[in-house]
mmCIF file of C-alpha atoms and ligand atoms in Angstrom:
data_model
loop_
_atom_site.group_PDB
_atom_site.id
_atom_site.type_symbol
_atom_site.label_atom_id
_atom_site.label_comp_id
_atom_site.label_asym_id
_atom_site.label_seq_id
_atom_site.Cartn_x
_atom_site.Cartn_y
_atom_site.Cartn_z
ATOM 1 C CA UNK A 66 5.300 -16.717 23.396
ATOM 2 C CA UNK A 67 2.519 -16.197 20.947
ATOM 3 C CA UNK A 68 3.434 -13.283 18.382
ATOM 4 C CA UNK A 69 0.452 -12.062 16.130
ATOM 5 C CA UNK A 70 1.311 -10.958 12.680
ATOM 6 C CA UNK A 71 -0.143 -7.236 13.247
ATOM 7 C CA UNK A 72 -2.569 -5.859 16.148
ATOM 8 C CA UNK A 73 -4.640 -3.395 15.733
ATOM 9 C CA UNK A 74 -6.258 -3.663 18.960
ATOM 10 C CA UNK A 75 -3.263 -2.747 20.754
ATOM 11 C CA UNK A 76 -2.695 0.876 18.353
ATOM 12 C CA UNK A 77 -6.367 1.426 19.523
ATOM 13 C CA UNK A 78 -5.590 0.657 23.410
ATOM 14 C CA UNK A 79 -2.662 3.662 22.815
ATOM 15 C CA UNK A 80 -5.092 5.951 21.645
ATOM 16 C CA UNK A 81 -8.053 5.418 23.201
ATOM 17 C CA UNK A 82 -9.124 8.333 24.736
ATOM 18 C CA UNK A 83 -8.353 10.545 21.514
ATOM 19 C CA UNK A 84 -10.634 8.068 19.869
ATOM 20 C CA UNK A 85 -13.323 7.864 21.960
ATOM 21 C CA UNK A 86 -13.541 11.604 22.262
ATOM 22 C CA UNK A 87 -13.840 12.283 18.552
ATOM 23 C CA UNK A 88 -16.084 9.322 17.727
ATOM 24 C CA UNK A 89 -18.597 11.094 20.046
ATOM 25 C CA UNK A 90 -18.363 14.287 19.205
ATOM 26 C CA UNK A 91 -19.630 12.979 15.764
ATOM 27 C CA UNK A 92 -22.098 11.090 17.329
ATOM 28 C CA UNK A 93 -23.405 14.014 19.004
ATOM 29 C CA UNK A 94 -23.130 16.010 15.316
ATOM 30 C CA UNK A 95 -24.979 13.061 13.845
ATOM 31 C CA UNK A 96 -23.883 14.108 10.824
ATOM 32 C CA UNK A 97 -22.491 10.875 8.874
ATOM 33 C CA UNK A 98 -21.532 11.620 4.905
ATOM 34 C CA UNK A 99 -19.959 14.762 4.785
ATOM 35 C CA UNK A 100 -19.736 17.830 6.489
ATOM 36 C CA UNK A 101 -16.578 20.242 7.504
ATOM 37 C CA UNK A 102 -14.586 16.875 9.662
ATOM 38 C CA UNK A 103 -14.215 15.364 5.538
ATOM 39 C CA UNK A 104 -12.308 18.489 4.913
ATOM 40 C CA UNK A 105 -11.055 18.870 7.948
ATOM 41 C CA UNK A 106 -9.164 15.691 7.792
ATOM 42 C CA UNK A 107 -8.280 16.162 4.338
ATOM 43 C CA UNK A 108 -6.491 19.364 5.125
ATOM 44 C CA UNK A 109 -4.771 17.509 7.626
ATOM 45 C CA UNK A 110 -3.911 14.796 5.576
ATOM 46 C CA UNK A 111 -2.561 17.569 2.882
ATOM 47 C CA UNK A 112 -0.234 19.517 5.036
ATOM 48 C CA UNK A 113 1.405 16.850 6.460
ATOM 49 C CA UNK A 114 2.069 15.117 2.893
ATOM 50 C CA UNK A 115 2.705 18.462 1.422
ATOM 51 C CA UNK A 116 -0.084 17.695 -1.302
ATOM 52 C CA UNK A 117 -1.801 20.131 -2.750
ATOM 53 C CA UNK A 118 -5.120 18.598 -3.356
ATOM 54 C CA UNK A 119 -6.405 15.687 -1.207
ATOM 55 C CA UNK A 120 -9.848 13.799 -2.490
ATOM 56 C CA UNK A 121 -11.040 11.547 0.346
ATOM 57 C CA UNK A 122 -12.655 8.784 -0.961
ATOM 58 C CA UNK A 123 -14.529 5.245 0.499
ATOM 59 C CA UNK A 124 -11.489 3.238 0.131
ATOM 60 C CA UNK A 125 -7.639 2.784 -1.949
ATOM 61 C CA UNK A 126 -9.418 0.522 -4.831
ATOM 62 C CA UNK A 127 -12.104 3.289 -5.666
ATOM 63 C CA UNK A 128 -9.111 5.906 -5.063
ATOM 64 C CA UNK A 129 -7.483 4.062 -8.030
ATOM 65 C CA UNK A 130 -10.550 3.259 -10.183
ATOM 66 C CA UNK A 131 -11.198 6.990 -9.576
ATOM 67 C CA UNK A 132 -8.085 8.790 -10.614
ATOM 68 C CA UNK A 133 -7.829 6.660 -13.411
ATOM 69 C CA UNK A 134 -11.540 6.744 -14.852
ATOM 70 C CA UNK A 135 -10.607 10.906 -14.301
ATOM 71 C CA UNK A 136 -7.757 10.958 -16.186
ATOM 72 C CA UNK A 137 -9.899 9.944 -19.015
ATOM 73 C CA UNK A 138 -8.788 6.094 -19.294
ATOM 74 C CA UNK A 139 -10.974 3.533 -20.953
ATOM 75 C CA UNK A 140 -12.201 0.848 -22.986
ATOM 76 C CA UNK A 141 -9.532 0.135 -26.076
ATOM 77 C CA UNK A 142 -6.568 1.628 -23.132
ATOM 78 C CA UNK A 143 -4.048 -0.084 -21.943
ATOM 79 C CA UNK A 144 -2.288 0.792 -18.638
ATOM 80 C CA UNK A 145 1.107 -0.918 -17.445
ATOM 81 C CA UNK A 146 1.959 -2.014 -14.269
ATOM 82 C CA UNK A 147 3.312 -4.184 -11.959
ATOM 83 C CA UNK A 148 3.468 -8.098 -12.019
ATOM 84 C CA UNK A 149 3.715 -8.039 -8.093
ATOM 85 C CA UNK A 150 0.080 -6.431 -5.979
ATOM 86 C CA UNK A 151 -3.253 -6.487 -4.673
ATOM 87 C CA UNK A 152 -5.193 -7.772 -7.362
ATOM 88 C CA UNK A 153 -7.268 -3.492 -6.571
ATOM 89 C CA UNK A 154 -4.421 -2.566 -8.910
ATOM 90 C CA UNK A 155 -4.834 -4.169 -11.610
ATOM 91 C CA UNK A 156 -8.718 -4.814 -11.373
ATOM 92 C CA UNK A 157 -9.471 -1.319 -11.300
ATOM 93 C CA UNK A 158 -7.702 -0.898 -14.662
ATOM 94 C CA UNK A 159 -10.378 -3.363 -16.357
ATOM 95 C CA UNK A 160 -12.663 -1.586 -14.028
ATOM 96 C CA UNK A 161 -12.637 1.239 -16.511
ATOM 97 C CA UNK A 162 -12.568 -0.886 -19.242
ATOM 98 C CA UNK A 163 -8.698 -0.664 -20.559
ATOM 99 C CA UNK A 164 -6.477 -3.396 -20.096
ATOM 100 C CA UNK A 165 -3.681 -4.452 -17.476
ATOM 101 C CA UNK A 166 -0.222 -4.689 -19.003
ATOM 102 C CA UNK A 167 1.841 -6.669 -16.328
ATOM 103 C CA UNK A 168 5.606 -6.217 -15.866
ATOM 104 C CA UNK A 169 7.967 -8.262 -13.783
ATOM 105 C CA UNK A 170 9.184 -6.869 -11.095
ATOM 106 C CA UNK A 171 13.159 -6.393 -9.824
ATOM 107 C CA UNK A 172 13.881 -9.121 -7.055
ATOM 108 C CA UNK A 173 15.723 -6.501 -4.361
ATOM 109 C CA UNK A 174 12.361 -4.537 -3.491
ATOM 110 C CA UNK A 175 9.680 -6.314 -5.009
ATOM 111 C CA UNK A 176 8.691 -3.087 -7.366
ATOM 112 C CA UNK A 177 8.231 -2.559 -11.503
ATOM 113 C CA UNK A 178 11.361 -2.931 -13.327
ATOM 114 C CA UNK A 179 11.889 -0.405 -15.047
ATOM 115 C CA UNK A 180 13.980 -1.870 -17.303
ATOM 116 C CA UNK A 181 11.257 -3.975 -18.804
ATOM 117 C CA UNK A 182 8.672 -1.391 -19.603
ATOM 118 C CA UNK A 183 9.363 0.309 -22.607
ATOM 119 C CA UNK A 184 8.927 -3.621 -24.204
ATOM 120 C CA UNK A 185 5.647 -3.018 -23.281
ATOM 121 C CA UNK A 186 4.478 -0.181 -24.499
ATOM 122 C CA UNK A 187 2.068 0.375 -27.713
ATOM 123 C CA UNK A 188 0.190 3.079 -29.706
ATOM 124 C CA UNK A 189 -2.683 2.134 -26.811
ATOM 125 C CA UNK A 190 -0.706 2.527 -23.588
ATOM 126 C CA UNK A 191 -2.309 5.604 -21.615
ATOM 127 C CA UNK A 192 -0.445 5.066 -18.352
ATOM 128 C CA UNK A 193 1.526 3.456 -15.801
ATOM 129 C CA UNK A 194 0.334 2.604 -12.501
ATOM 130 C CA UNK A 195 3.738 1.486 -10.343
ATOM 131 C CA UNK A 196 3.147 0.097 -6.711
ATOM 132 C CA UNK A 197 5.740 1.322 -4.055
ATOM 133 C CA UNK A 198 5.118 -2.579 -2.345
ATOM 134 C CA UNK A 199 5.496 -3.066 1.434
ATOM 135 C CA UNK A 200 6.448 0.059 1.533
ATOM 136 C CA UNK A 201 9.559 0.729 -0.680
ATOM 137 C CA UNK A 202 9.141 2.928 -3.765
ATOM 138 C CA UNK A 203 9.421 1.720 -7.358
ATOM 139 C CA UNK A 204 12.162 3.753 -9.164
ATOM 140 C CA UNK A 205 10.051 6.979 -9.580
ATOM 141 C CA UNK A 206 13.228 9.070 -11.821
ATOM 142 C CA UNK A 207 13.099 6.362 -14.610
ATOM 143 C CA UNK A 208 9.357 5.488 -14.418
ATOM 144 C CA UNK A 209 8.169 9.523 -14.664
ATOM 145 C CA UNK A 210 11.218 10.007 -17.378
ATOM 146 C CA UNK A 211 9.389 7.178 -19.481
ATOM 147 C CA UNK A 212 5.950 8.519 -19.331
ATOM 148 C CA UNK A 213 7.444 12.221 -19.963
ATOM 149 C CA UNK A 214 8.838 10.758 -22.858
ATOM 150 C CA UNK A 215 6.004 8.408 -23.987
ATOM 151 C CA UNK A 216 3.328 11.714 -22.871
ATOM 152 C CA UNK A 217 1.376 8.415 -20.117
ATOM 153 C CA UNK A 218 -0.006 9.439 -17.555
ATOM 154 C CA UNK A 219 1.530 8.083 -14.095
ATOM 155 C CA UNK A 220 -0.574 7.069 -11.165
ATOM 156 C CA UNK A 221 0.933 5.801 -7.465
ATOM 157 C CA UNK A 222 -0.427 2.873 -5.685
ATOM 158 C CA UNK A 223 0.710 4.047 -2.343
ATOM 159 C CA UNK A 224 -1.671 1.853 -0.643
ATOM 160 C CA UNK A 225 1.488 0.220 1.167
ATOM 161 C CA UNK A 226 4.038 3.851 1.293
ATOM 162 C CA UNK A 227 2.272 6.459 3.691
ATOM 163 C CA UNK A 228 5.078 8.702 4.234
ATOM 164 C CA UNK A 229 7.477 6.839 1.946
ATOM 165 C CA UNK A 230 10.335 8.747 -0.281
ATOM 166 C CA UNK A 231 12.787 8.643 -2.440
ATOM 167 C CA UNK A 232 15.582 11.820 -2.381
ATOM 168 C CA UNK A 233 13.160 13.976 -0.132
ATOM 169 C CA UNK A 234 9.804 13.141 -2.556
ATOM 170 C CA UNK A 235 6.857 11.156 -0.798
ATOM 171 C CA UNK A 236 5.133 8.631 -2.960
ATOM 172 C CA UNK A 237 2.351 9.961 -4.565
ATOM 173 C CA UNK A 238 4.055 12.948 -5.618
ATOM 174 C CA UNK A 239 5.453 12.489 -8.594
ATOM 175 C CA UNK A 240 2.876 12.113 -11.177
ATOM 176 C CA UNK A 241 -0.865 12.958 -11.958
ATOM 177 C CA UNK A 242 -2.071 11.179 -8.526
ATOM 178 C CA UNK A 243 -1.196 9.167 -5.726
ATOM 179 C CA UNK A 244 -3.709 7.001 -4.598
ATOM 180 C CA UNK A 245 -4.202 5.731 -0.723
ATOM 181 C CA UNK A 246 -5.774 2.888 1.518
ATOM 182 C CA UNK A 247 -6.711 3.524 4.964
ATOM 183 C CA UNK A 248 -7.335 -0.008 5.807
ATOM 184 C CA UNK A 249 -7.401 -1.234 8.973
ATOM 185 C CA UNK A 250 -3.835 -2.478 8.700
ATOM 186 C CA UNK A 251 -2.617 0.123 6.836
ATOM 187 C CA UNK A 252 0.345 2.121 7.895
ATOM 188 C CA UNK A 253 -2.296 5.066 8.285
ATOM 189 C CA UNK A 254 -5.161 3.038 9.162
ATOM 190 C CA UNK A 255 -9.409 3.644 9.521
ATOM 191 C CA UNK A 256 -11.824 1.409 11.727
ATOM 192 C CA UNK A 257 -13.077 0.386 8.463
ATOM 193 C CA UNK A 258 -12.890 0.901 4.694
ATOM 194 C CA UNK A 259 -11.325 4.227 3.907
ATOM 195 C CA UNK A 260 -9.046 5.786 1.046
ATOM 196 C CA UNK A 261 -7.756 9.248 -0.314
ATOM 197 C CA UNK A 262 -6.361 10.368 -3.903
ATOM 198 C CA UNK A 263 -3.910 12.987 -3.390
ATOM 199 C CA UNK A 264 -3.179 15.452 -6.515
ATOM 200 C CA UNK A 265 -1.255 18.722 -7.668
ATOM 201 C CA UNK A 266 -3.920 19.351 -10.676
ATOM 202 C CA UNK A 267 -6.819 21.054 -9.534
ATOM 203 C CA UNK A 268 -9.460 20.483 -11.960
ATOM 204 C CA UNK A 269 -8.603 16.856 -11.482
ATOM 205 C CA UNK A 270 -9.103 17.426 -8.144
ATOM 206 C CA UNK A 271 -12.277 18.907 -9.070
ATOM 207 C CA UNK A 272 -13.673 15.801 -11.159
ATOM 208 C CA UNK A 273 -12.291 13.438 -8.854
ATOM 209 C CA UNK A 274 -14.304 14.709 -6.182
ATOM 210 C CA UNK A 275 -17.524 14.920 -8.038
ATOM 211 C CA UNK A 276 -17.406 11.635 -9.558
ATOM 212 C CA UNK A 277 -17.021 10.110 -6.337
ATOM 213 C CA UNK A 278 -20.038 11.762 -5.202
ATOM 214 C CA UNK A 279 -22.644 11.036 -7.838
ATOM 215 C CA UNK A 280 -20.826 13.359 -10.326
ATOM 216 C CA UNK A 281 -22.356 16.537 -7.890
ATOM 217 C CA UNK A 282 -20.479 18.973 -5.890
ATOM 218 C CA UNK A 283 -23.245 20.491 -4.913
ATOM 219 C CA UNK A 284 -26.459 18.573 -4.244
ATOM 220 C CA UNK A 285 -28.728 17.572 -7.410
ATOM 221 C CA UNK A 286 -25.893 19.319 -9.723
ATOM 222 C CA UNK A 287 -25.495 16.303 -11.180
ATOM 223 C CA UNK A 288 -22.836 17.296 -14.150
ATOM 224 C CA UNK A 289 -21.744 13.756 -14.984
ATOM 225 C CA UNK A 290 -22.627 9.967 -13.775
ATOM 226 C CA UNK A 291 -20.607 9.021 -10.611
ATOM 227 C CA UNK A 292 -20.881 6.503 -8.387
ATOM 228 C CA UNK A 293 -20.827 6.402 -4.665
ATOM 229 C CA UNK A 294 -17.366 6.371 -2.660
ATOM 230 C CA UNK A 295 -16.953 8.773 0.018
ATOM 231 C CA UNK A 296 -15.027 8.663 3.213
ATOM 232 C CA UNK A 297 -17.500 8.268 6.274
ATOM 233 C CA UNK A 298 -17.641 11.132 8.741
ATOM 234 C CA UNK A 299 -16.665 8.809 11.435
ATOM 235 C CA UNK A 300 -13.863 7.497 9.577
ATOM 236 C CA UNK A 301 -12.047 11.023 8.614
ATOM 237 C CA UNK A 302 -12.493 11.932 12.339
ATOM 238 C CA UNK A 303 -10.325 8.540 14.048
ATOM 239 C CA UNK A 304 -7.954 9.286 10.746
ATOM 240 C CA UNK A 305 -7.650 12.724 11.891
ATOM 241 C CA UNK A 306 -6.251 11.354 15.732
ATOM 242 C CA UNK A 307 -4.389 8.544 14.188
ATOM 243 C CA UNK A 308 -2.518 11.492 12.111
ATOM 244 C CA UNK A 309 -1.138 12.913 15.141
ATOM 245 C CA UNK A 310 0.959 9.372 15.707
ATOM 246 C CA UNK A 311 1.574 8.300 12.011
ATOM 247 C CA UNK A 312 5.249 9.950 11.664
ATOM 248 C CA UNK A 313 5.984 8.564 15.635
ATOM 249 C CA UNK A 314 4.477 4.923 14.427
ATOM 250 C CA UNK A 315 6.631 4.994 11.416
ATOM 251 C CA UNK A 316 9.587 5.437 13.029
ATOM 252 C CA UNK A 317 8.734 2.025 15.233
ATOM 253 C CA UNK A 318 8.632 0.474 12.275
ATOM 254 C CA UNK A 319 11.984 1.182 10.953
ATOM 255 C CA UNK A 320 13.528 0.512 14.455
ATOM 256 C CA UNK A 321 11.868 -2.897 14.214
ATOM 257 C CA UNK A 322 13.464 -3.651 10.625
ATOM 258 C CA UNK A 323 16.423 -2.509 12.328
ATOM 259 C CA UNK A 324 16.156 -5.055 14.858
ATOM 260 C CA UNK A 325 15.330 -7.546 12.268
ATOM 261 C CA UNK A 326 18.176 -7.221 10.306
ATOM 262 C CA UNK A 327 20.725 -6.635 12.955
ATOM 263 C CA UNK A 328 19.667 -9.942 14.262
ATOM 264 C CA UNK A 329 19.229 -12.113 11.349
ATOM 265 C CA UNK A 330 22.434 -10.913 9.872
ATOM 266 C CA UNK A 331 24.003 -13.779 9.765
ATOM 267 C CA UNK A 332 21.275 -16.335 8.375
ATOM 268 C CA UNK A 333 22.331 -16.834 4.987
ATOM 269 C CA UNK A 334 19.319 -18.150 3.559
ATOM 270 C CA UNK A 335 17.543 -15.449 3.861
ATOM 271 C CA UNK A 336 17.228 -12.038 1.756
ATOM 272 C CA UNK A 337 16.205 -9.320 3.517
ATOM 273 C CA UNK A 338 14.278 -5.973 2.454
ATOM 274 C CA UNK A 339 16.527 -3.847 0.561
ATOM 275 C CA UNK A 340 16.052 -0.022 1.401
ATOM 276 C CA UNK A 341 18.189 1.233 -2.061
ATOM 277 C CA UNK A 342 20.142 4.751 -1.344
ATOM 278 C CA UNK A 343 18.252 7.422 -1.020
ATOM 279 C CA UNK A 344 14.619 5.603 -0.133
ATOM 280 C CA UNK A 345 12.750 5.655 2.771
ATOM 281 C CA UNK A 346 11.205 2.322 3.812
ATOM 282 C CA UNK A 347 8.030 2.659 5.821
ATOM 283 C CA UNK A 348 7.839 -1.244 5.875
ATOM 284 C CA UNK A 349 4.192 -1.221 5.790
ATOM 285 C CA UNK A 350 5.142 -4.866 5.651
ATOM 286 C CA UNK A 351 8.616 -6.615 6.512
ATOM 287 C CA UNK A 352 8.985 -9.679 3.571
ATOM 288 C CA UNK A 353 12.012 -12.046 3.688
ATOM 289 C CA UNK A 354 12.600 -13.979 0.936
ATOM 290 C CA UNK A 355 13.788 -17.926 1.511
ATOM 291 C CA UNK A 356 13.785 -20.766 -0.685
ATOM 292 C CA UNK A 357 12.556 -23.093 1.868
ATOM 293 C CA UNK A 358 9.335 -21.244 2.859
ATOM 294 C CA UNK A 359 6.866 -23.202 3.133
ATOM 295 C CA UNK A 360 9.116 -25.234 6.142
ATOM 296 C CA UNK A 361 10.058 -22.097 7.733
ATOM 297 C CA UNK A 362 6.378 -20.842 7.447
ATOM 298 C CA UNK A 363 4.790 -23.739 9.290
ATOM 299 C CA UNK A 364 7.973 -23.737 11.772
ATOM 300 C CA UNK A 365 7.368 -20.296 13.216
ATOM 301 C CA UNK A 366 3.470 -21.012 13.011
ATOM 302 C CA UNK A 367 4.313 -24.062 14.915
ATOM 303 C CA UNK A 368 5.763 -21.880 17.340
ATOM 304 C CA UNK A 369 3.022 -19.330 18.138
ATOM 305 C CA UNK A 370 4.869 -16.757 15.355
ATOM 306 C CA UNK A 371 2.091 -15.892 12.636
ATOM 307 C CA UNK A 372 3.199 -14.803 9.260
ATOM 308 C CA UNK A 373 1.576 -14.234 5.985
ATOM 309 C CA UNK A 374 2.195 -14.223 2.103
ATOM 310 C CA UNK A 375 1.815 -10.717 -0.129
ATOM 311 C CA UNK A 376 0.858 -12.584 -1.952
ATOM 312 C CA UNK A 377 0.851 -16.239 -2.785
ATOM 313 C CA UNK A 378 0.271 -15.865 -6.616
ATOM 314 C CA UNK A 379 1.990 -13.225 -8.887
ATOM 315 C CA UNK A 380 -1.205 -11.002 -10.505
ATOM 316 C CA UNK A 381 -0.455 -12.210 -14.091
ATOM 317 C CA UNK A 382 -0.615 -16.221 -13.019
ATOM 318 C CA UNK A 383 -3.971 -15.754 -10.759
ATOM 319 C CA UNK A 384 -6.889 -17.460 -12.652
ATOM 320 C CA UNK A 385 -8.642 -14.123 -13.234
ATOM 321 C CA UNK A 386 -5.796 -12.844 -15.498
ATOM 322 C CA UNK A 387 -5.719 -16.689 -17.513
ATOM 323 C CA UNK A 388 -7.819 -14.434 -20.478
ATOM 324 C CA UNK A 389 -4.538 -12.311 -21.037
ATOM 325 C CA UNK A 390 -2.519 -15.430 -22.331
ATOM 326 C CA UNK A 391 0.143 -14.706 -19.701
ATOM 327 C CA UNK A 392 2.735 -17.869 -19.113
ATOM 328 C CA UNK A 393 4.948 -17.933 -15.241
ATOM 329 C CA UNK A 394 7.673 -17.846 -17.571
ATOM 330 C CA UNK A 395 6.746 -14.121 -19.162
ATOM 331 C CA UNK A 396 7.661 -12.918 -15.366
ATOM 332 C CA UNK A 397 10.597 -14.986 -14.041
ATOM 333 C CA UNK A 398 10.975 -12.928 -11.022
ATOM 334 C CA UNK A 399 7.933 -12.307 -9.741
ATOM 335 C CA UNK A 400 6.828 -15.761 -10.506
ATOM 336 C CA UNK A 401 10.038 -16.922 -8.552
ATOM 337 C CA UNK A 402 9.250 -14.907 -5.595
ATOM 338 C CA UNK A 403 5.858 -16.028 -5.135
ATOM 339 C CA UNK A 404 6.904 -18.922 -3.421
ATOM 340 C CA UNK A 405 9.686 -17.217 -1.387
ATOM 341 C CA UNK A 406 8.444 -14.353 0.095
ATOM 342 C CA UNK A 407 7.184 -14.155 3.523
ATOM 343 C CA UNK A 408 5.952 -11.101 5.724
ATOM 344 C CA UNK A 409 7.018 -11.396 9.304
ATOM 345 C CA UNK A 410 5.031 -9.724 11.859
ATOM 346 C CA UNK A 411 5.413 -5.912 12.069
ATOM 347 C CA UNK A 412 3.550 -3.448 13.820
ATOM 348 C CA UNK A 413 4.630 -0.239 15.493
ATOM 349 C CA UNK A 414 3.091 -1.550 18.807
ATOM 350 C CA UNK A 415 5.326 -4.847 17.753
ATOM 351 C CA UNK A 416 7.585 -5.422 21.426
ATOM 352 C CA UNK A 417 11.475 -5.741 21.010
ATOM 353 C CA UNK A 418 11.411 -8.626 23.173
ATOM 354 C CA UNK A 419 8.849 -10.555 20.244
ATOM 355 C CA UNK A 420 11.053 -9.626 17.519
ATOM 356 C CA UNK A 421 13.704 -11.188 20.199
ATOM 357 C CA UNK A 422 11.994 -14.338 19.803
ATOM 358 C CA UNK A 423 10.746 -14.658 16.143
ATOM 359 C CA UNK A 424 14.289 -14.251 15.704
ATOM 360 C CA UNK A 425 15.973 -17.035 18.049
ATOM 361 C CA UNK A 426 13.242 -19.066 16.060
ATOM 362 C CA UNK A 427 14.276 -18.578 12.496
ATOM 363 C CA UNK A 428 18.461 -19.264 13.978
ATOM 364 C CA UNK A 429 16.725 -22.573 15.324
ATOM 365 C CA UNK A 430 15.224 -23.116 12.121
ATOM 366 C CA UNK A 431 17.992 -22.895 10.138
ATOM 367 C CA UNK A 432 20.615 -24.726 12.924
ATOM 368 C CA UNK A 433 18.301 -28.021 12.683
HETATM 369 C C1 PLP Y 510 -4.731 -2.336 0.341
HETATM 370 C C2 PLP Y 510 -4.319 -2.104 -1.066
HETATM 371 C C3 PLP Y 510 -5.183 -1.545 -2.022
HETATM 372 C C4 PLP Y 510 -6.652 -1.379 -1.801
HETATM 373 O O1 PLP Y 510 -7.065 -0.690 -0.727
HETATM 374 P P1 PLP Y 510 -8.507 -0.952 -0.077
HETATM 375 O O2 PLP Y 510 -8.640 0.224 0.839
HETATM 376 O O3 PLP Y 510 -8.449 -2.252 0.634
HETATM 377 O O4 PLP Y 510 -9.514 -0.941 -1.158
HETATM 378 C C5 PLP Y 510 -4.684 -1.247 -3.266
HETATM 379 N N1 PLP Y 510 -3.419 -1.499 -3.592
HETATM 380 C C6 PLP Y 510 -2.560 -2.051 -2.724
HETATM 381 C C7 PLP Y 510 -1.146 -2.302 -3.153
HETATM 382 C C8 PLP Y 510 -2.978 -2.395 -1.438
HETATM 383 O O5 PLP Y 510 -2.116 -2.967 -0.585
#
């Protein structure tokens, strides 16, 4: 049996009617950038999420170089966050000229510790940007209780938490702005680059908007420099069908944790993905954690099961971060984990009887 690590062909093959139908009904508009299907999906988008304000936006790194450069951050800034990511969080930061302050990370979800911010905060901090990772949310009660306190500004990276929560709140809720991928693979995914920046401020809502678009809401009212990162037509109109099946697809994905779990109970090697009380996991991604990897990596490859790393090196040890004078040993955990971790496949359109198999595999594994 050959088991892919996600398929995005097959969520298409469910939908493919829907699809087709609005692809060519823009087609027929021929109207590309703009026009009333960008706010038409964004109004979709914003009822659903409950968000006030939704900015639609070419993809989740501008959405976070956005929001940020909007909230006023830049050079001689510094903005904490988290020692585990995309390298989009933490390259947008320098994007606007501040700084990246990494913190480690707690080892049950792979998220900020909390613990270990204050430590890093100075007269320069401006904000923290915490990343709910695979699809768990960092501790949002201590993290917005430390920037009320230190008056930062908080941003979400919910690139990986569509529809995540913690006691009833969705990620992206609970600060200034909660920022969005709708990558291909995404929970909530585009046939292409794609990203939204959801807000309860309006007037940052306002700027957002027109500094994604040239710094002009309206044509050649150019009020301030911008640059160019809108959501294509085309794009907002598949998000808009794909919206009708995101709470339905989510649920697949929990069932298939589910199944995970229940089945690899009693495989002691391996940590599982913690869901902490009162959190909703939307396992955008599901990561094990083993000591022997590597082995079991090329084991289930070895047996038609593809997996993947997120991500093989901690941001604060990659080469592009060796200017900060960082050290492995300045983030135990997440240094630890880099060489544990491993994403098995998930998928809503994943099959029971696959997750049957990847999981007689990893018994084998660990009986030889
Ligand atoms: C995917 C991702 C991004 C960036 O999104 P793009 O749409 O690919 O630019 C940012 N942060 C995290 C945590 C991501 O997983």
């Amino acid at each position: 049996m050959q088991v892919p690590f996600v398929d995005i062909r097959a969520q298409y093959q469910a939908v493919k009617t829907e699809i087709l139908d609005a692809v060519n009904a823009v087609l027929e508009e021929s109207v590309f950038v703009g026009g009333p299907r960008i706010k038409a999906f964004e109004n979709a988008f914003g009822s659903l999420y409950g968000a006030r304000n939704v900015v639609a936006v070419g993809n989740g790194t501008d959405a976070i170089y956005i929001a940020l450069k909007m909230l006023g951050i830049g050079p001689g800034d510094e903005v904490i966050t988290t020692a585990m990511s995309w390298i989009s969080t933490s390259e947008t930061i320098t994007q606007t000229g501040a700084t990246p302050v990494f913190v480690d990370v707690v080892p049950d979800t792979c998220t900020i510790d909390p613990g270990k911010i204050e430590e890093k905060i100075t007269g320069k901090t401006k904000a923290i940007l915490p990343v709910h990772l695979y699809g768990h949310m960092a501790d949002m009660k201590k993290i917005s209780a430390l920037c009320r306190h230190h008056n930062l500004f908080l941003v979400e990276d919910c690139a990986q938490a569509h529809f995540s929560s913690h006691d009833n709140i969705l990620a992206g809720m609970s600060g200034a702005a909660g920022t969005f991928s709708f990558y291909p693979s995404k929970n909530l995914g585009a046939f292409g680059d794609a990203g939204a920046i959801i807000t309860a401020d309006d007037d940052l809502a306002r700027r957002m908007r027109m500094f994604a678009n040239h710094g002009a809401l309206v044509k050649h009212e150019h009020h301030m420099e911008g640059i160019n990162s809108r959501l294509d037509t085309l794009q907002a109109a598949i998000l808009q069908v794909k919206l009708r099946y995101i709470k339905q697809w989510t649920e697949r994905r929990i069932e298939h944790a589910n199944q995970y779990r229940e089945q690899l109970s009693s495989v002691k090697k391996i940590r599982f993905p913690m869901v902490l009380p009162g959190y909703v996991h939307t396992y955008h991604l599901y990561v094990i954690q083993c000591a022997e990897r590597d082995r079991l990596k090329k084991y289930l490859d070895d047996h038609g099961i593809q997996t993947a790393i997120h991500y093989p090196t901690a941001l604060p040890n990659l080469p592009a971060y060796r200017h900060l004078g960082n050290s492995p040993s300045d983030f135990p955990v997440a240094s630890r984990l880099q060489g544990e971790i491993l994403s098995l496949p998930m998928y809503p359109e994943l099959e029971k009887s696959q997750i049957d198999y990847v999981c007689e595999r990893i018994h084998a594994f660990f009986k030889e």
